[in-house]
CSV table of C-alpha atoms and ligand atoms in Angstrom, one decimal:
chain,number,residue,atom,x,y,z
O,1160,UNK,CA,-68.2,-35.0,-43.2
O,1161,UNK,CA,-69.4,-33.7,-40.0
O,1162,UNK,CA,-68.7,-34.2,-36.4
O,1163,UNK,CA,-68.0,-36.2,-34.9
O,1164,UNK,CA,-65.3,-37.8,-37.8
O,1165,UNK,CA,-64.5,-34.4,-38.5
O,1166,UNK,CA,-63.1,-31.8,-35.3
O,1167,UNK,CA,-61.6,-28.5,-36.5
O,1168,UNK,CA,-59.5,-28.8,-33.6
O,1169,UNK,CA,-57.3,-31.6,-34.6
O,1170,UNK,CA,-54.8,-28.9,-36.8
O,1171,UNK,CA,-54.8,-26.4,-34.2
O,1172,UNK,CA,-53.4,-28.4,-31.3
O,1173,UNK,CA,-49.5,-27.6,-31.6
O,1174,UNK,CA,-47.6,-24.7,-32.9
O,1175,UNK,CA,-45.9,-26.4,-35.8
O,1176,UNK,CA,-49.6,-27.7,-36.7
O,1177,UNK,CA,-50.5,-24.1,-36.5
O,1178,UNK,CA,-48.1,-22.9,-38.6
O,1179,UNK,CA,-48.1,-26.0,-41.1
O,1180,UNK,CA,-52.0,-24.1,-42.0
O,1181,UNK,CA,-51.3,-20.6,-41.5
O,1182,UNK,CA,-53.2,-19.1,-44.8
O,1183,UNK,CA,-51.5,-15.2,-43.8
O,1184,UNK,CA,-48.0,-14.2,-43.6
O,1185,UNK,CA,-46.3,-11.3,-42.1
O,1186,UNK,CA,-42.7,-10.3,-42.3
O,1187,UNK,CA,-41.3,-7.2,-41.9
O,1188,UNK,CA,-40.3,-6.7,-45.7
O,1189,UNK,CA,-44.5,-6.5,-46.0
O,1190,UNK,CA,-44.0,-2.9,-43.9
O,1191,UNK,CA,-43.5,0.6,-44.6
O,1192,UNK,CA,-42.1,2.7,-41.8
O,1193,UNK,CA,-43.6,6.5,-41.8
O,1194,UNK,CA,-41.1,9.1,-40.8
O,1195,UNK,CA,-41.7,13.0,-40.3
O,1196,UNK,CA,-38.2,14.9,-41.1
O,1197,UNK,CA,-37.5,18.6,-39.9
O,1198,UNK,CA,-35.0,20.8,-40.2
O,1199,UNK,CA,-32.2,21.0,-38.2
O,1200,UNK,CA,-29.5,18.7,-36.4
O,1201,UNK,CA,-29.7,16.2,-33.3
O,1202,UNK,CA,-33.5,16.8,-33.3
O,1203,UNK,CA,-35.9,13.6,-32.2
O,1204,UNK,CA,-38.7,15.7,-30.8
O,1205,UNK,CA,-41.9,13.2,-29.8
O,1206,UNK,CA,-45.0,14.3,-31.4
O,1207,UNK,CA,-47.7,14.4,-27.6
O,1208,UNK,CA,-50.4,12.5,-29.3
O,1209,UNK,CA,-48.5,9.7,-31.1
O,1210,UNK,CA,-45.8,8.1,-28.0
O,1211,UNK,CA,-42.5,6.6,-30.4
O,1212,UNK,CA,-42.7,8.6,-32.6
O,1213,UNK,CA,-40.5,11.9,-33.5
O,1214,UNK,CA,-40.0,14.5,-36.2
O,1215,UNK,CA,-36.3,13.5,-37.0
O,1216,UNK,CA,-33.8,16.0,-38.4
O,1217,UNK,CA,-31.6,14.5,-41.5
O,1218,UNK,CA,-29.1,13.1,-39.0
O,1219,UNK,CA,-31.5,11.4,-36.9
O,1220,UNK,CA,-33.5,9.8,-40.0
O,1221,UNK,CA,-30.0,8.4,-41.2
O,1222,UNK,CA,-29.5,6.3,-38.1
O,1223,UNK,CA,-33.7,5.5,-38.4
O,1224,UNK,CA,-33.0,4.2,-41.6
O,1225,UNK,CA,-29.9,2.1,-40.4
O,1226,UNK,CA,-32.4,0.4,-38.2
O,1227,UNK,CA,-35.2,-0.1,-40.2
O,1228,UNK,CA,-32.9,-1.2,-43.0
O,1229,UNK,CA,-31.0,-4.0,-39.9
O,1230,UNK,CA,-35.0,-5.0,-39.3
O,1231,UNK,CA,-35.8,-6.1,-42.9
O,1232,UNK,CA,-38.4,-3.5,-43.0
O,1233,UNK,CA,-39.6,-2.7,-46.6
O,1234,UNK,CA,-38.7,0.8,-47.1
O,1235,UNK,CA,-39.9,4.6,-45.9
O,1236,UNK,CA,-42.2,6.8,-46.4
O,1237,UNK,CA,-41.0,10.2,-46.0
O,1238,UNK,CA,-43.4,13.6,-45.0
O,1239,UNK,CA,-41.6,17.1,-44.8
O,1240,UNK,CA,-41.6,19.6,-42.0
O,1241,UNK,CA,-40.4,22.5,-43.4
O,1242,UNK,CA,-38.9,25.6,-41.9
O,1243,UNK,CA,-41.8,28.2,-43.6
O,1244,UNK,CA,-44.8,27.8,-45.4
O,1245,UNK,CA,-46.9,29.4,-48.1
O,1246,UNK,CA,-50.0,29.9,-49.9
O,1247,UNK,CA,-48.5,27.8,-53.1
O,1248,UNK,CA,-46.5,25.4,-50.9
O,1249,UNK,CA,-43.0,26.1,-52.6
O,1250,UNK,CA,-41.3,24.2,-49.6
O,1251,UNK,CA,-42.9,21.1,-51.3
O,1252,UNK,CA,-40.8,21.5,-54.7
O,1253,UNK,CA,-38.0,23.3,-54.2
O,1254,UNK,CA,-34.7,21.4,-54.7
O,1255,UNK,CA,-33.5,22.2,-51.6
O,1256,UNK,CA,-36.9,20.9,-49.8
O,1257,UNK,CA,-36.7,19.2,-46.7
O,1258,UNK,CA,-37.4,15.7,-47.7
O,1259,UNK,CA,-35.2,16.5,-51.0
O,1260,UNK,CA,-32.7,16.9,-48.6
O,1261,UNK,CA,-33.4,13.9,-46.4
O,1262,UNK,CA,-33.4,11.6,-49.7
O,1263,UNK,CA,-29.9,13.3,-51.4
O,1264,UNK,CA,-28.8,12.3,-47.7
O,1265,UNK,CA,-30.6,8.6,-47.7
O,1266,UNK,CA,-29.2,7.9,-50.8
O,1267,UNK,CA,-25.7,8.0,-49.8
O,1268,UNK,CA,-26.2,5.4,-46.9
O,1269,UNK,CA,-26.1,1.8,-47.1
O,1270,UNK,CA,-29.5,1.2,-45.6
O,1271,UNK,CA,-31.1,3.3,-49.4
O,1272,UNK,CA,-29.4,-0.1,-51.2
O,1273,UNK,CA,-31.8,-2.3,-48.6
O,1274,UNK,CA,-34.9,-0.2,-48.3
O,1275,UNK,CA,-37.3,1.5,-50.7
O,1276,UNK,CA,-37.7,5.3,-50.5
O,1277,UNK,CA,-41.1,6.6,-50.6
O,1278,UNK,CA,-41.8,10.7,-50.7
O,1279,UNK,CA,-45.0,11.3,-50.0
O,1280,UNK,CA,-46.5,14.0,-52.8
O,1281,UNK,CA,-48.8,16.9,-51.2
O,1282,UNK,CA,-49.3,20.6,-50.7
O,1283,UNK,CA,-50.6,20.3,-47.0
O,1284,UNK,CA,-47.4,20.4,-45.3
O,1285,UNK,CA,-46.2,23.1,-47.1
O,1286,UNK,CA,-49.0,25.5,-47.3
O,1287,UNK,CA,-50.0,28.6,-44.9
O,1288,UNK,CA,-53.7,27.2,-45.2
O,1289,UNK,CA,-53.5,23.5,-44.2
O,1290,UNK,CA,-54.8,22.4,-47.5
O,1291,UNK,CA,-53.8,19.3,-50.2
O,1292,UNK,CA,-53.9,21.8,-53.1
O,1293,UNK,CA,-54.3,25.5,-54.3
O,1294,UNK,CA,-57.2,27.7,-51.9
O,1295,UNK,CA,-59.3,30.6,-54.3
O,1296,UNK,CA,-61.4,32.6,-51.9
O,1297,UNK,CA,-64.8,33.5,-53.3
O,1298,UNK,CA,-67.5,36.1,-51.7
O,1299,UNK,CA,-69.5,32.6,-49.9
O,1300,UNK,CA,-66.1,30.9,-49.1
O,1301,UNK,CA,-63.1,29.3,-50.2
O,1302,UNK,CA,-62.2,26.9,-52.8
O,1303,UNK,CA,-59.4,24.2,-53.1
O,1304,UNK,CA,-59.1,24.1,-56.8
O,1305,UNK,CA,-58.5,21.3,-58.7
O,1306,UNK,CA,-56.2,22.1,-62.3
O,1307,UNK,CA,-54.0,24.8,-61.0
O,1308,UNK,CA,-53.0,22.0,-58.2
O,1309,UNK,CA,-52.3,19.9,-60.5
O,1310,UNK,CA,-48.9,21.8,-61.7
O,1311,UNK,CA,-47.4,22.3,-58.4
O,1312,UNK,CA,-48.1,18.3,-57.5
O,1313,UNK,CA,-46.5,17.5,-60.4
O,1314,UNK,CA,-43.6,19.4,-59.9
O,1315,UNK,CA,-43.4,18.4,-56.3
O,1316,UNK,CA,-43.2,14.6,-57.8
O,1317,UNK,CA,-40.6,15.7,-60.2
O,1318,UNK,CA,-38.5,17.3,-57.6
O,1319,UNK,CA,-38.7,14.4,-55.2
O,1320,UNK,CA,-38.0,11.8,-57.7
O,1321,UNK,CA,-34.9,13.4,-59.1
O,1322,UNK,CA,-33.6,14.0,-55.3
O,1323,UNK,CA,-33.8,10.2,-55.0
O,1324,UNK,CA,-37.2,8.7,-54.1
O,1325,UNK,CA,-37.6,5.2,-55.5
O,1326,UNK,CA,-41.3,5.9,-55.0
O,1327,UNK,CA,-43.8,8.9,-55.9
O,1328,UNK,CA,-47.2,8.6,-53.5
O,1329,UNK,CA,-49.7,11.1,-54.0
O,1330,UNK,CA,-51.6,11.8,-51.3
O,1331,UNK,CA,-53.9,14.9,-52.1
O,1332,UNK,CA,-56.8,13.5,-54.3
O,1333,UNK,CA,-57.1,16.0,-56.5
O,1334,UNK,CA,-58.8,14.5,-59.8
O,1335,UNK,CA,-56.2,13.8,-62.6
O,1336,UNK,CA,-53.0,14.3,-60.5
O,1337,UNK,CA,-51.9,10.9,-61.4
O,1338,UNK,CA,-51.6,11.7,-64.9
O,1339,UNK,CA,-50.4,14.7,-64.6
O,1340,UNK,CA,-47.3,13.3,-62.3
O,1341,UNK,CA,-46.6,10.3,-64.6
O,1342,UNK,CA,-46.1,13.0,-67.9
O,1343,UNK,CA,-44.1,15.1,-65.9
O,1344,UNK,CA,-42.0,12.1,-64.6
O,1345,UNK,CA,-41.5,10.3,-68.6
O,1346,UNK,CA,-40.9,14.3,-69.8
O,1347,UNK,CA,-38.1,14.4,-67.7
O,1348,UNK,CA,-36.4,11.6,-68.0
O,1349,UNK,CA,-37.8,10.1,-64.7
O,1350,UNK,CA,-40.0,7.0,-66.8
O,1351,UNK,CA,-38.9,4.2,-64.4
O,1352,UNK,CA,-40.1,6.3,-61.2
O,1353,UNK,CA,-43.3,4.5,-60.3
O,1354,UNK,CA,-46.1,6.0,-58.9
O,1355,UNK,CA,-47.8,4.6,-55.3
O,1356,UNK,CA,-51.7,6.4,-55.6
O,1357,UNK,CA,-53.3,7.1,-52.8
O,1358,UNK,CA,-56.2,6.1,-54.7
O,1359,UNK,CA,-58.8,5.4,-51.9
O,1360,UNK,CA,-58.0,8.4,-49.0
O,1361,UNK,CA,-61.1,8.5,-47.0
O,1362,UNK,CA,-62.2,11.7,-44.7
O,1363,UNK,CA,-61.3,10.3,-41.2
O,1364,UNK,CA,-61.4,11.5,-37.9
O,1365,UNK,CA,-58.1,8.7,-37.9
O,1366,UNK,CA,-55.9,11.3,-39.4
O,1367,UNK,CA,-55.8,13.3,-36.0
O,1368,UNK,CA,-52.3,12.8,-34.4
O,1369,UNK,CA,-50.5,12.7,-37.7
O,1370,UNK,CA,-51.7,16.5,-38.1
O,1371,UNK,CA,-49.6,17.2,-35.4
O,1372,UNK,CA,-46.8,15.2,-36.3
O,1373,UNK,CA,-46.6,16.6,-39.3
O,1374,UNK,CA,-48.4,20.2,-38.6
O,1375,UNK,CA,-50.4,20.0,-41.4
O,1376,UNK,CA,-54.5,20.4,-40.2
O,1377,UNK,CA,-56.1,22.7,-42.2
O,1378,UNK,CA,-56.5,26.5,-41.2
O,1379,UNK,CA,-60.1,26.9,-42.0
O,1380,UNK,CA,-62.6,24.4,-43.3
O,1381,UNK,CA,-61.9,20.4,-43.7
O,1382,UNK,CA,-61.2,18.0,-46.6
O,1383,UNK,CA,-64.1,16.7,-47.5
O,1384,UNK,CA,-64.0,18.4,-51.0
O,1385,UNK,CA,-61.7,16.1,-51.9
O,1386,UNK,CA,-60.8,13.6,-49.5
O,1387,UNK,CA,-63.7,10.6,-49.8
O,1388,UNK,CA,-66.8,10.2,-47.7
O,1389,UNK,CA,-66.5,7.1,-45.7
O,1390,UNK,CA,-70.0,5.8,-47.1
O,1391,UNK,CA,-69.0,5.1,-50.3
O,1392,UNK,CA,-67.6,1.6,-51.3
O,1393,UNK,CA,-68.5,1.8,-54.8
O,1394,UNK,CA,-67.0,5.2,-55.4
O,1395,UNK,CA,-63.6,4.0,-53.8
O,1396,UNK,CA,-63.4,1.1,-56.8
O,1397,UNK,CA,-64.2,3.7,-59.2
O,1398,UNK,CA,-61.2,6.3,-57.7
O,1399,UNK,CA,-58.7,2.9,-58.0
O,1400,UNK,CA,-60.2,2.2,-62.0
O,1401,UNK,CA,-59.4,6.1,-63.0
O,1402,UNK,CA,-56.0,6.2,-60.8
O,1403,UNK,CA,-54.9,2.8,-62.5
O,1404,UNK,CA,-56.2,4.3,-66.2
O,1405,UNK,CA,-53.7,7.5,-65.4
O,1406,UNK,CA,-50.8,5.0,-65.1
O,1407,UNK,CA,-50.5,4.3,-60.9
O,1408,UNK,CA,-48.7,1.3,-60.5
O,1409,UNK,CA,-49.7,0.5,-57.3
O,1410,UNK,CA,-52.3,1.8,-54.8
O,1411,UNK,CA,-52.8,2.8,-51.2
O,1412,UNK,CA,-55.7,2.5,-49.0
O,1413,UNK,CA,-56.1,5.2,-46.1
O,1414,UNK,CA,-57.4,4.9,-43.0
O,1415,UNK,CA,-56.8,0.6,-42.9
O,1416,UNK,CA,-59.2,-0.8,-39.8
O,1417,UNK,CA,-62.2,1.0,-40.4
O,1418,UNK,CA,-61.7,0.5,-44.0
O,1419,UNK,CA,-60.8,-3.3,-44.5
O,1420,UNK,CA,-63.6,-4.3,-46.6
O,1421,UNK,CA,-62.5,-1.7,-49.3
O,1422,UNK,CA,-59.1,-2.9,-49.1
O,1423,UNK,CA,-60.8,-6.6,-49.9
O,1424,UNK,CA,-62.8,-5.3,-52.7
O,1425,UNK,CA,-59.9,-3.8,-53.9
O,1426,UNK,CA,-58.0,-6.8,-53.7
O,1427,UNK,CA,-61.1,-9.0,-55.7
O,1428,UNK,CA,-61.2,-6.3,-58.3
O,1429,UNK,CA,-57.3,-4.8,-59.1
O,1430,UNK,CA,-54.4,-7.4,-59.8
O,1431,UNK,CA,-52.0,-4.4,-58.6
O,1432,UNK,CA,-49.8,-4.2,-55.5
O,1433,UNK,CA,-52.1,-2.8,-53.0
O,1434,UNK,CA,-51.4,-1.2,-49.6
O,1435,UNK,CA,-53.4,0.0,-46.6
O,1436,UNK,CA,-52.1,2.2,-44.4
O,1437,UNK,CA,-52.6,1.9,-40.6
O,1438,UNK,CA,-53.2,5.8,-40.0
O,1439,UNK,CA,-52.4,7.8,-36.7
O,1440,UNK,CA,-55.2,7.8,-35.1
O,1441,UNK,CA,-55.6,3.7,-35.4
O,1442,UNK,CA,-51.5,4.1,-33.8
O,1443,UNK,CA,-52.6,6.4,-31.1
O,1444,UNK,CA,-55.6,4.0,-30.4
O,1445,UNK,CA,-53.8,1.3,-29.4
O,1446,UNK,CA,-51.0,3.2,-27.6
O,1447,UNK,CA,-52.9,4.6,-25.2
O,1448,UNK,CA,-55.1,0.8,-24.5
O,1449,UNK,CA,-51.1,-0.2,-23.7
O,1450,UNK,CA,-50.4,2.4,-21.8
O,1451,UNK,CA,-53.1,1.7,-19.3
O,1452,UNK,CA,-52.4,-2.2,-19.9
O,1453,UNK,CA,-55.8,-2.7,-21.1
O,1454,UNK,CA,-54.7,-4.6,-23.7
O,1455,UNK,CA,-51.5,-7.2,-24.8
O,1456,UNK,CA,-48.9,-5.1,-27.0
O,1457,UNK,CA,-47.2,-7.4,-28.8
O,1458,UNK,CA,-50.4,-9.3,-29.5
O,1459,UNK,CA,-52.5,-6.6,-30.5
O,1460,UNK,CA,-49.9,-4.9,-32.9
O,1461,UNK,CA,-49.4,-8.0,-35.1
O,1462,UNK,CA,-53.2,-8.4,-34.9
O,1463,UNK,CA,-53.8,-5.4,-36.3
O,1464,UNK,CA,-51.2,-6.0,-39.0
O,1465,UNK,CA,-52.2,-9.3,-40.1
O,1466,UNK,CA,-55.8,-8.1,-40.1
O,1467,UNK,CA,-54.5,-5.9,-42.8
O,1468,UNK,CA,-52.7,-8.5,-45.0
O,1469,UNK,CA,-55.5,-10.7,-44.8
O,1470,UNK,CA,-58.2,-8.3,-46.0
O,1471,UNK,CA,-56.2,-8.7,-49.0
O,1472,UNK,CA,-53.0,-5.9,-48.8
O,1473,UNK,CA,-49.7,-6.4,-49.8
O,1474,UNK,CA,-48.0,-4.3,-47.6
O,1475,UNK,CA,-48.8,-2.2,-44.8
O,1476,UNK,CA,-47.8,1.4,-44.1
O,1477,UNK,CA,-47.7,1.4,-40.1
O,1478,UNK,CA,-45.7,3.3,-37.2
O,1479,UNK,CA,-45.7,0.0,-35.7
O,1480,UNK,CA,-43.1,-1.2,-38.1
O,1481,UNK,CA,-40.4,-1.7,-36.4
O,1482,UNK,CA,-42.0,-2.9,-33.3
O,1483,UNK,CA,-43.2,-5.5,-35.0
O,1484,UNK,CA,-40.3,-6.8,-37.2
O,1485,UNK,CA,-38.7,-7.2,-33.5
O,1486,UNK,CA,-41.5,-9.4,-32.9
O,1487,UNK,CA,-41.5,-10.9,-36.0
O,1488,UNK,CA,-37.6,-11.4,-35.9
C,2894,LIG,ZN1,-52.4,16.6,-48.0
């Protein structure tokens, strides 16, 4: 049937016609609020590059998490700022970590029962260097190695799971980590602790701001070792297959917006919970389009989010989270 019997127009002409047809929902139980926690008390310190958004001490993530929790927000994703680094990042496992803290501390509020706890797993935050795993320094350079990582990330899972996280995300893509989490996890009694890969973490200019907010760029060198090169589609798929064959229950896709036709492959080809994550950078983006009123706020953040769900995530990780349950509300 073609025009003029049939008119596309006809089921767009009123908002409950609209809705009635709507093939994408958002709500704020699809998002995943990104905090940075420091140490300290009473800090809520804005990080320059990414306006609304603070390194928290424990205090202030409690009354975060109150919010978020009042919001119907999905759950947290925690990253650590601790008080002193090193080359093996020891800040990232020890018991009395910074997030470790933060999730002893969640778990005793009301808003844990409502939310799910996510601790981000990764050396960067916590090393001297500024890299995701262990650095070897050779005659004609450096090298982030691969096995002897592996421990440490393991351990750092281990730590965080047992100080409360409901979720383990690996974030450092090293190969093998996943495995190596997951039998440190069942060894220790922590089998129901499932594991969030960030199976598909491309090498992005994106990740900017969030190196500041969490004070984690690298000393020397970049991540291209390790992190993916943004060419590759059918290596992403691949990463997802071996993640999912090491026992990740669900997977994350890093940067989102530049990356939505991965997340859609990924979607045709995984029946897994996926999630993309709406990095810094695509945050800082849009901030500073508001800021000089170049383009609608509320519009353009639940635009961004629904372009998300629709290229086939479940969820989305985004600093816009609670800004847009409000909208959503
Ligand atoms: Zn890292």
């Amino acid at each position: 049937m073609a025009f003029p019997e049939n008119r596309m127009r006809r089921l767009r002409r009123t908002e409950a016609l609209r809705s009635l047809v709507r093939e994408t929902s958002l709500d704020p139980g699809d998002l995943i609020y990104p905090l940075f926690i420091c140490p300290g008390e009473g800090i809520r310190r804005e990080i320059s590059s990414m306006p609304g958004v603070f390194n928290l001490s424990v205090d202030q993530l409690l009354v975060e998490a109150e919010e978020s929790a009042a919001l119907g927000l999905g759950g947290l994703l925690l990253f650590g700022l601790p008080a002193s680094k090193d080359e093996h990042a020891t800040g990232a496992y020890d018991e009395h970590g910074i997030v470790q803290q933060a999730l002893r501390a969640l778990k005793q509020s009301a808003a844990s029962k409502k939310l799910v706890l996510i601790a981000d797993v990764c050396l960067c935050e916590y090393t001297s260097h500024g890299h995701c795993g262990i650095v070897v320094e050779y005659p004609d350079g450096f090298e982030v190695e691969n096995d002897p990582s592996l421990d440490l990330l393991a351990r750092t899972a281990l730590s965080l799971a047992k100080a409360g996280a409901d979720i383990v995300a690996p974030s450092d893509m090293m190969d093998g980590r996943v495995a190596a989490i997951r039998e440190a996890l069942d060894d220790e009694g922590c089998e129901n602790t499932p594991i969030l890969s960030y199976a598909s973490k491309f090498a992005s200019a994106f990740y900017g701001p969030f190196r500041e907010a969490a004070d984690s760029a690298p000393q020397f060198g970049d991540r291209r070792s390790y992190q993916m090169d943004g060419a590759n589609l059918r290596e992403a798929l691949r990463e997802i297959d071996l993640d999912l064959q090491e026992g990740a229950d669900m997977i994350l896709m890093k940067p989102a917006m530049p990356y939505l036709d991965v997340v859609r492959a990924a979607r045709d080809n995984f029946d897994v919970p996926i999630g993309a994550y709406q990095v810094s950078g695509e945050y800082s983006m849009l901030q500073a389009a508001f800021q000089r009123g170049w383009l609608d706020r509320d519009r353009a953040i639940l635009e961004s989010l629904l372009g998300i769900r629709r290229a086939g995530a479940d969820f989305a990780v985004t600093y816009f989270a609670k800004d847009a349950a409000k909208l959503l509300g």
